[in-house]
């Protein structure tokens, strides 16, 4: 059991990350690639990744066993979803941190020569790590980032609603089936026994696409406290982009039509069908129809939360709202279970 011990200050400092963290998605997806047998949900994606994975990228897989410890330095907190910023932070890891983390990873085993060089802070080994991480990202994460972001954004919208409606403790209580909140302790069912005293530092909660078993955290209790939780994989992921005209309310209306443009604007960080209807003074049936059209265009993602369906703008939809110009590249589908996804045939 993993237990986070809160003070009143910690409760006031709980926050949810604005989106997926690319460095965590790199590490956790590498766990999935190393998993045998493969996780059914990600089997098709894993096959595509392995079929084209450059030899250099496979060096990263040595640092990401499917179970047990992975080096904390691979997942620095940068406050951004930019992969290059995160990679710079990884490559700036101190020699002492490299040595400590890799000693823990290789305890009881004979480490690969490259890993011994990396542990010593060898400049060529550090550069090799950068090459490996970038090659892996370009094959396994980058082409899918739009879909990953859309799925995470929708799940985050549901968590944000729980926060608004019931406060921090309700949000913690409903975070994941393996999580239990009994003031002042947040418990997560894990194989290891461990206690983390937050001691006024608060807790950053990060929704993750490739975290597939149960919520996890960093191994070093001295690092800023984080909790990664698996999103609910029942959301339709946009598979294509849309060429958008330049911004502004008139252009958006001309592109989508008055009502659909209003529906997209009315979503905010997430709204149910009935809330859309109330905000725009239209019927629930009309709100459902417009949400379905926007979802089919890749501008909205929809997923069930308890007895409601929540709609939220995808990154493409938000870009259109923000008035940006350009074309979003097509993102390969992340093969979610079709019977669980909210599709045009489902009630919205």
Short mmCIF file of C-alpha atoms in Angstrom, two decimals:
data_model
loop_
_atom_site.label_atom_id
_atom_site.label_comp_id
_atom_site.label_asym_id
_atom_site.label_seq_id
_atom_site.Cartn_x
_atom_site.Cartn_y
_atom_site.Cartn_z
CA UNK A 1 0.00 0.00 0.00
CA UNK A 2 1.25 3.45 -0.96
CA UNK A 3 0.09 6.12 1.50
CA UNK A 4 0.29 9.89 1.10
CA UNK A 5 -0.06 11.73 4.42
CA UNK A 6 -1.66 15.17 4.06
CA UNK A 7 -1.67 18.25 6.22
CA UNK A 8 -4.23 21.02 5.80
CA UNK A 9 -1.62 22.93 3.78
CA UNK A 10 -1.20 19.94 1.47
CA UNK A 11 -4.92 19.79 0.74
CA UNK A 12 -4.80 23.43 -0.31
CA UNK A 13 -1.88 22.66 -2.63
CA UNK A 14 -3.30 19.70 -4.52
CA UNK A 15 -3.40 20.48 -8.24
CA UNK A 16 -3.98 18.60 -11.45
CA UNK A 17 -1.55 18.95 -14.36
CA UNK A 18 -2.92 20.79 -17.41
CA UNK A 19 -2.32 17.77 -19.64
CA UNK A 20 -0.19 14.69 -20.22
CA UNK A 21 3.54 14.92 -19.46
CA UNK A 22 5.58 13.79 -22.49
CA UNK A 23 8.44 12.40 -20.39
CA UNK A 24 6.09 10.28 -18.30
CA UNK A 25 4.32 9.07 -21.45
CA UNK A 26 7.70 8.10 -22.93
CA UNK A 27 8.63 6.09 -19.84
CA UNK A 28 5.25 4.47 -19.25
CA UNK A 29 4.81 3.59 -22.91
CA UNK A 30 8.26 1.99 -22.82
CA UNK A 31 6.95 -0.16 -19.95
CA UNK A 32 4.12 -1.22 -22.26
CA UNK A 33 6.53 -2.04 -25.09
CA UNK A 34 8.57 -4.21 -22.71
CA UNK A 35 5.48 -5.96 -21.36
CA UNK A 36 5.08 -9.61 -22.38
CA UNK A 37 2.45 -10.67 -23.13
CA UNK A 38 1.39 -7.32 -24.46
CA UNK A 39 -1.40 -5.29 -22.88
CA UNK A 40 -4.43 -6.01 -25.13
CA UNK A 41 -5.51 -2.38 -25.26
CA UNK A 42 -2.14 -1.32 -26.67
CA UNK A 43 -1.29 -4.43 -28.70
CA UNK A 44 -1.77 -2.86 -32.15
CA UNK A 45 0.14 0.29 -31.16
CA UNK A 46 2.95 -1.81 -29.68
CA UNK A 47 3.23 -3.82 -32.88
CA UNK A 48 3.54 -0.66 -34.97
CA UNK A 49 6.16 0.76 -32.61
CA UNK A 50 8.32 -2.36 -32.57
CA UNK A 51 8.11 -2.82 -36.33
CA UNK A 52 9.84 0.51 -36.95
CA UNK A 53 11.80 1.16 -33.76
CA UNK A 54 15.37 2.29 -34.59
CA UNK A 55 18.16 0.31 -32.89
CA UNK A 56 19.27 3.44 -31.03
CA UNK A 57 15.84 3.76 -29.39
CA UNK A 58 16.11 0.30 -27.89
CA UNK A 59 18.71 1.59 -25.44
CA UNK A 60 15.91 3.42 -23.66
CA UNK A 61 14.02 0.15 -23.18
CA UNK A 62 16.88 -1.10 -20.99
CA UNK A 63 16.00 1.66 -18.51
CA UNK A 64 12.27 0.83 -18.45
CA UNK A 65 11.58 -2.69 -17.18
CA UNK A 66 7.85 -3.54 -17.32
CA UNK A 67 7.71 -3.94 -13.54
CA UNK A 68 9.66 -2.54 -10.66
CA UNK A 69 11.86 0.53 -10.51
CA UNK A 70 12.66 2.91 -13.37
CA UNK A 71 15.07 5.83 -12.90
CA UNK A 72 13.41 8.95 -11.50
CA UNK A 73 15.66 11.19 -13.61
CA UNK A 74 13.77 10.10 -16.74
CA UNK A 75 10.66 12.03 -15.63
CA UNK A 76 11.65 15.55 -14.57
CA UNK A 77 8.88 18.04 -13.84
CA UNK A 78 9.15 20.90 -16.32
CA UNK A 79 5.63 22.31 -16.24
CA UNK A 80 5.35 22.03 -20.01
CA UNK A 81 4.15 19.49 -22.56
CA UNK A 82 7.13 20.18 -24.83
CA UNK A 83 9.24 17.04 -25.33
CA UNK A 84 12.45 18.92 -26.13
CA UNK A 85 12.23 20.89 -22.88
CA UNK A 86 11.79 17.66 -20.95
CA UNK A 87 14.66 16.02 -22.80
CA UNK A 88 16.95 18.94 -21.97
CA UNK A 89 16.07 18.48 -18.30
CA UNK A 90 16.87 14.75 -18.47
CA UNK A 91 20.23 15.39 -20.13
CA UNK A 92 21.06 17.99 -17.46
CA UNK A 93 20.72 15.42 -14.65
CA UNK A 94 23.57 15.65 -12.16
CA UNK A 95 26.21 12.93 -12.08
CA UNK A 96 25.24 12.02 -8.52
CA UNK A 97 21.57 11.53 -9.49
CA UNK A 98 22.54 9.42 -12.50
CA UNK A 99 24.70 7.24 -10.30
CA UNK A 100 22.13 6.85 -7.54
CA UNK A 101 19.21 6.03 -9.82
CA UNK A 102 21.11 3.61 -12.03
CA UNK A 103 22.64 1.84 -9.03
CA UNK A 104 19.12 1.23 -7.79
CA UNK A 105 17.95 0.04 -11.22
CA UNK A 106 20.81 -2.45 -11.65
CA UNK A 107 21.02 -3.70 -8.07
CA UNK A 108 21.66 -7.44 -8.09
CA UNK A 109 22.30 -7.57 -11.85
CA UNK A 110 25.24 -7.05 -14.20
CA UNK A 111 24.55 -3.72 -15.94
CA UNK A 112 25.13 -3.15 -19.63
CA UNK A 113 28.40 -1.33 -20.36
CA UNK A 114 26.48 1.69 -21.68
CA UNK A 115 24.52 1.89 -18.43
CA UNK A 116 27.76 1.85 -16.41
CA UNK A 117 29.07 4.72 -18.53
CA UNK A 118 25.80 6.61 -18.09
CA UNK A 119 25.95 6.12 -14.33
CA UNK A 120 29.38 7.75 -14.28
CA UNK A 121 28.06 10.77 -16.19
CA UNK A 122 30.10 10.01 -19.32
CA UNK A 123 29.33 12.69 -21.91
CA UNK A 124 29.08 10.21 -24.84
CA UNK A 125 26.70 8.01 -22.80
CA UNK A 126 24.52 11.01 -21.91
CA UNK A 127 24.40 12.04 -25.56
CA UNK A 128 23.50 8.46 -26.44
CA UNK A 129 20.60 8.64 -24.00
CA UNK A 130 19.39 11.77 -25.76
CA UNK A 131 19.57 10.05 -29.14
CA UNK A 132 17.70 7.03 -27.77
CA UNK A 133 14.92 9.07 -26.17
CA UNK A 134 14.40 11.26 -29.21
CA UNK A 135 14.34 8.26 -31.57
CA UNK A 136 11.84 6.50 -29.33
CA UNK A 137 9.62 9.57 -29.02
CA UNK A 138 9.55 10.09 -32.78
CA UNK A 139 8.43 6.50 -33.33
CA UNK A 140 6.18 5.79 -30.34
CA UNK A 141 4.75 9.08 -29.03
CA UNK A 142 5.10 12.01 -31.41
CA UNK A 143 2.84 10.66 -34.19
CA UNK A 144 0.13 9.88 -31.60
CA UNK A 145 0.44 12.97 -29.40
CA UNK A 146 -2.75 14.63 -30.65
CA UNK A 147 -4.80 11.54 -29.79
CA UNK A 148 -3.06 11.11 -26.43
CA UNK A 149 -3.74 14.73 -25.57
CA UNK A 150 -7.40 14.51 -26.62
CA UNK A 151 -8.05 11.43 -24.45
CA UNK A 152 -6.24 12.92 -21.45
CA UNK A 153 -7.98 16.28 -21.83
CA UNK A 154 -11.38 14.63 -21.73
CA UNK A 155 -10.56 12.61 -18.61
CA UNK A 156 -9.08 15.69 -16.97
CA UNK A 157 -12.32 17.56 -17.68
CA UNK A 158 -14.21 14.92 -15.70
CA UNK A 159 -11.76 15.22 -12.78
CA UNK A 160 -12.04 18.99 -12.86
CA UNK A 161 -15.82 18.71 -12.64
CA UNK A 162 -15.49 16.49 -9.57
CA UNK A 163 -13.23 19.13 -8.08
CA UNK A 164 -15.67 21.94 -8.75
CA UNK A 165 -18.71 20.01 -7.54
CA UNK A 166 -17.25 18.32 -4.45
CA UNK A 167 -13.95 19.94 -3.61
CA UNK A 168 -10.47 18.48 -3.33
CA UNK A 169 -11.41 15.56 -1.11
CA UNK A 170 -14.16 14.43 -3.52
CA UNK A 171 -11.72 14.66 -6.41
CA UNK A 172 -9.23 12.50 -4.52
CA UNK A 173 -11.93 10.04 -3.54
CA UNK A 174 -13.02 9.46 -7.15
CA UNK A 175 -9.59 9.50 -8.76
CA UNK A 176 -9.23 5.76 -9.44
CA UNK A 177 -10.73 2.48 -8.14
CA UNK A 178 -7.45 1.56 -6.47
CA UNK A 179 -7.34 4.85 -4.54
CA UNK A 180 -8.98 5.38 -1.17
CA UNK A 181 -9.24 8.73 0.62
CA UNK A 182 -9.73 8.72 4.38
CA UNK A 183 -8.75 12.08 5.77
CA UNK A 184 -5.84 12.78 6.06
CA UNK A 185 -4.41 9.80 4.13
CA UNK A 186 -4.63 8.96 0.42
CA UNK A 187 -3.98 5.23 -0.04
CA UNK A 188 -3.13 3.49 -3.31
CA UNK A 189 -3.22 -0.29 -3.60
CA UNK A 190 0.29 -1.43 -4.58
CA UNK A 191 2.50 -4.42 -3.87
CA UNK A 192 4.99 -2.40 -1.79
CA UNK A 193 4.50 -0.83 1.62
CA UNK A 194 5.46 2.83 1.54
CA UNK A 195 4.54 6.09 3.25
CA UNK A 196 5.06 9.57 1.80
CA UNK A 197 4.79 12.56 4.12
CA UNK A 198 3.83 15.52 1.97
CA UNK A 199 4.83 17.94 4.73
CA UNK A 200 3.24 21.00 3.16
CA UNK A 201 4.60 20.38 -0.35
CA UNK A 202 1.21 19.56 -1.83
CA UNK A 203 0.62 16.96 -4.53
CA UNK A 204 0.66 17.26 -8.31
CA UNK A 205 -1.78 14.84 -9.94
CA UNK A 206 -0.94 13.94 -13.55
CA UNK A 207 -3.40 12.13 -15.84
CA UNK A 208 -1.61 9.59 -18.01
CA UNK A 209 -2.52 7.69 -21.16
CA UNK A 210 0.00 4.87 -20.81
CA UNK A 211 -0.26 4.37 -17.05
CA UNK A 212 -2.37 1.24 -17.31
CA UNK A 213 -2.34 -0.63 -13.98
CA UNK A 214 -2.70 1.70 -11.02
CA UNK A 215 -1.53 5.16 -9.96
CA UNK A 216 2.23 5.47 -9.45
CA UNK A 217 4.68 7.99 -8.04
CA UNK A 218 8.40 8.74 -7.99
CA UNK A 219 10.58 6.46 -5.91
CA UNK A 220 12.62 9.20 -4.21
CA UNK A 221 10.51 10.76 -1.40
CA UNK A 222 12.67 13.89 -1.50
CA UNK A 223 11.56 14.79 -5.02
CA UNK A 224 8.44 16.96 -5.53
CA UNK A 225 5.43 14.70 -4.81
CA UNK A 226 3.49 13.54 -7.85
CA UNK A 227 0.82 10.94 -8.49
CA UNK A 228 0.24 9.57 -11.99
CA UNK A 229 -3.18 8.01 -12.52
CA UNK A 230 -4.52 6.01 -15.50
CA UNK A 231 -7.19 7.80 -17.48
CA UNK A 232 -10.40 5.95 -18.31
CA UNK A 233 -9.87 4.44 -21.76
CA UNK A 234 -13.39 4.72 -23.09
CA UNK A 235 -13.12 7.90 -25.11
CA UNK A 236 -13.13 8.27 -28.86
CA UNK A 237 -9.78 9.64 -30.04
CA UNK A 238 -9.75 11.95 -33.06
CA UNK A 239 -8.00 10.29 -35.99
CA UNK A 240 -7.66 13.21 -38.34
CA UNK A 241 -6.97 16.89 -38.50
CA UNK A 242 -8.99 19.69 -39.98
CA UNK A 243 -7.74 22.57 -42.03
CA UNK A 244 -8.97 25.67 -40.23
CA UNK A 245 -9.39 29.16 -41.54
CA UNK A 246 -7.98 32.09 -39.59
CA UNK A 247 -9.44 32.99 -36.23
CA UNK A 248 -12.11 35.15 -34.81
CA UNK A 249 -15.76 34.57 -34.07
CA UNK A 250 -16.96 35.35 -37.59
CA UNK A 251 -14.55 32.92 -39.25
CA UNK A 252 -15.48 30.18 -36.78
CA UNK A 253 -19.17 30.77 -37.41
CA UNK A 254 -18.62 30.77 -41.17
CA UNK A 255 -16.76 27.47 -40.93
CA UNK A 256 -19.05 25.61 -38.54
CA UNK A 257 -22.34 27.46 -38.65
CA UNK A 258 -23.72 29.68 -35.89
CA UNK A 259 -25.07 27.00 -33.57
CA UNK A 260 -22.17 24.58 -33.83
CA UNK A 261 -19.68 27.39 -33.29
CA UNK A 262 -21.67 28.35 -30.19
CA UNK A 263 -21.66 24.75 -28.97
CA UNK A 264 -17.87 24.55 -29.31
CA UNK A 265 -17.45 27.82 -27.42
CA UNK A 266 -19.91 26.72 -24.72
CA UNK A 267 -17.97 23.59 -23.78
CA UNK A 268 -15.36 25.36 -21.69
CA UNK A 269 -13.25 22.63 -20.02
CA UNK A 270 -16.10 20.15 -20.43
CA UNK A 271 -19.90 20.08 -20.42
CA UNK A 272 -22.67 17.51 -20.51
CA UNK A 273 -25.30 17.50 -23.24
CA UNK A 274 -27.90 18.99 -20.91
CA UNK A 275 -25.50 21.75 -19.84
CA UNK A 276 -24.86 22.67 -23.46
CA UNK A 277 -28.62 22.83 -24.03
CA UNK A 278 -29.09 25.04 -20.98
CA UNK A 279 -26.24 27.39 -21.87
CA UNK A 280 -27.48 27.92 -25.42
CA UNK A 281 -31.24 27.63 -24.80
CA UNK A 282 -31.59 24.79 -27.29
CA UNK A 283 -33.16 21.36 -26.92
CA UNK A 284 -31.08 18.44 -25.55
CA UNK A 285 -31.68 16.59 -28.84
CA UNK A 286 -30.24 19.50 -30.81
CA UNK A 287 -27.27 19.78 -28.43
CA UNK A 288 -26.61 16.06 -28.84
CA UNK A 289 -26.77 16.30 -32.63
CA UNK A 290 -24.33 19.22 -32.82
CA UNK A 291 -21.93 17.57 -30.35
CA UNK A 292 -21.94 14.44 -32.52
CA UNK A 293 -21.11 16.42 -35.66
CA UNK A 294 -18.26 18.21 -33.88
CA UNK A 295 -16.98 14.89 -32.52
CA UNK A 296 -17.00 13.33 -36.00
CA UNK A 297 -14.99 16.32 -37.23
CA UNK A 298 -12.34 15.72 -34.55
CA UNK A 299 -13.11 18.97 -32.71
CA UNK A 300 -14.75 17.40 -29.66
CA UNK A 301 -14.09 14.27 -27.62
CA UNK A 302 -16.91 12.64 -25.68
CA UNK A 303 -16.86 10.11 -22.88
CA UNK A 304 -19.06 8.78 -20.13
CA UNK A 305 -18.67 9.85 -16.52
CA UNK A 306 -21.15 7.94 -14.34
CA UNK A 307 -24.58 8.58 -15.89
CA UNK A 308 -23.60 11.51 -18.08
CA UNK A 309 -21.68 12.05 -21.28
CA UNK A 310 -19.12 14.85 -21.06
CA UNK A 311 -17.94 16.71 -24.15
CA UNK A 312 -14.67 18.65 -24.24
CA UNK A 313 -12.71 20.37 -27.01
CA UNK A 314 -9.86 18.35 -28.47
CA UNK A 315 -6.51 20.12 -28.96
CA UNK A 316 -7.63 20.73 -32.55
CA UNK A 317 -10.93 22.18 -31.37
CA UNK A 318 -9.16 24.40 -28.86
CA UNK A 319 -6.75 25.59 -31.54
CA UNK A 320 -9.71 26.52 -33.70
CA UNK A 321 -11.27 28.39 -30.78
CA UNK A 322 -8.03 30.23 -30.12
CA UNK A 323 -8.03 31.49 -33.68
CA UNK A 324 -4.84 29.79 -34.89
CA UNK A 325 -4.12 29.25 -38.56
CA UNK A 326 -2.88 26.07 -40.14
CA UNK A 327 -3.51 22.41 -40.49
CA UNK A 328 -3.20 19.88 -37.70
CA UNK A 329 -1.39 16.75 -38.86
CA UNK A 330 -3.27 13.52 -38.94
CA UNK A 331 -2.75 11.47 -35.78
CA UNK A 332 -2.81 7.68 -36.08
CA UNK A 333 -5.58 6.11 -34.04
CA UNK A 334 -4.62 4.76 -30.61
CA UNK A 335 -6.92 1.76 -31.00
CA UNK A 336 -9.19 2.15 -28.00
CA UNK A 337 -11.72 -0.62 -27.45
CA UNK A 338 -14.44 0.21 -30.03
CA UNK A 339 -17.28 -1.14 -27.88
CA UNK A 340 -16.41 1.31 -25.09
CA UNK A 341 -15.85 4.42 -27.16
CA UNK A 342 -18.56 7.01 -27.50
CA UNK A 343 -19.36 7.06 -31.20
CA UNK A 344 -21.84 8.78 -33.43
CA UNK A 345 -24.22 5.86 -32.89
CA UNK A 346 -24.28 6.34 -29.12
CA UNK A 347 -26.59 8.73 -27.31
CA UNK A 348 -24.74 11.96 -26.50
#
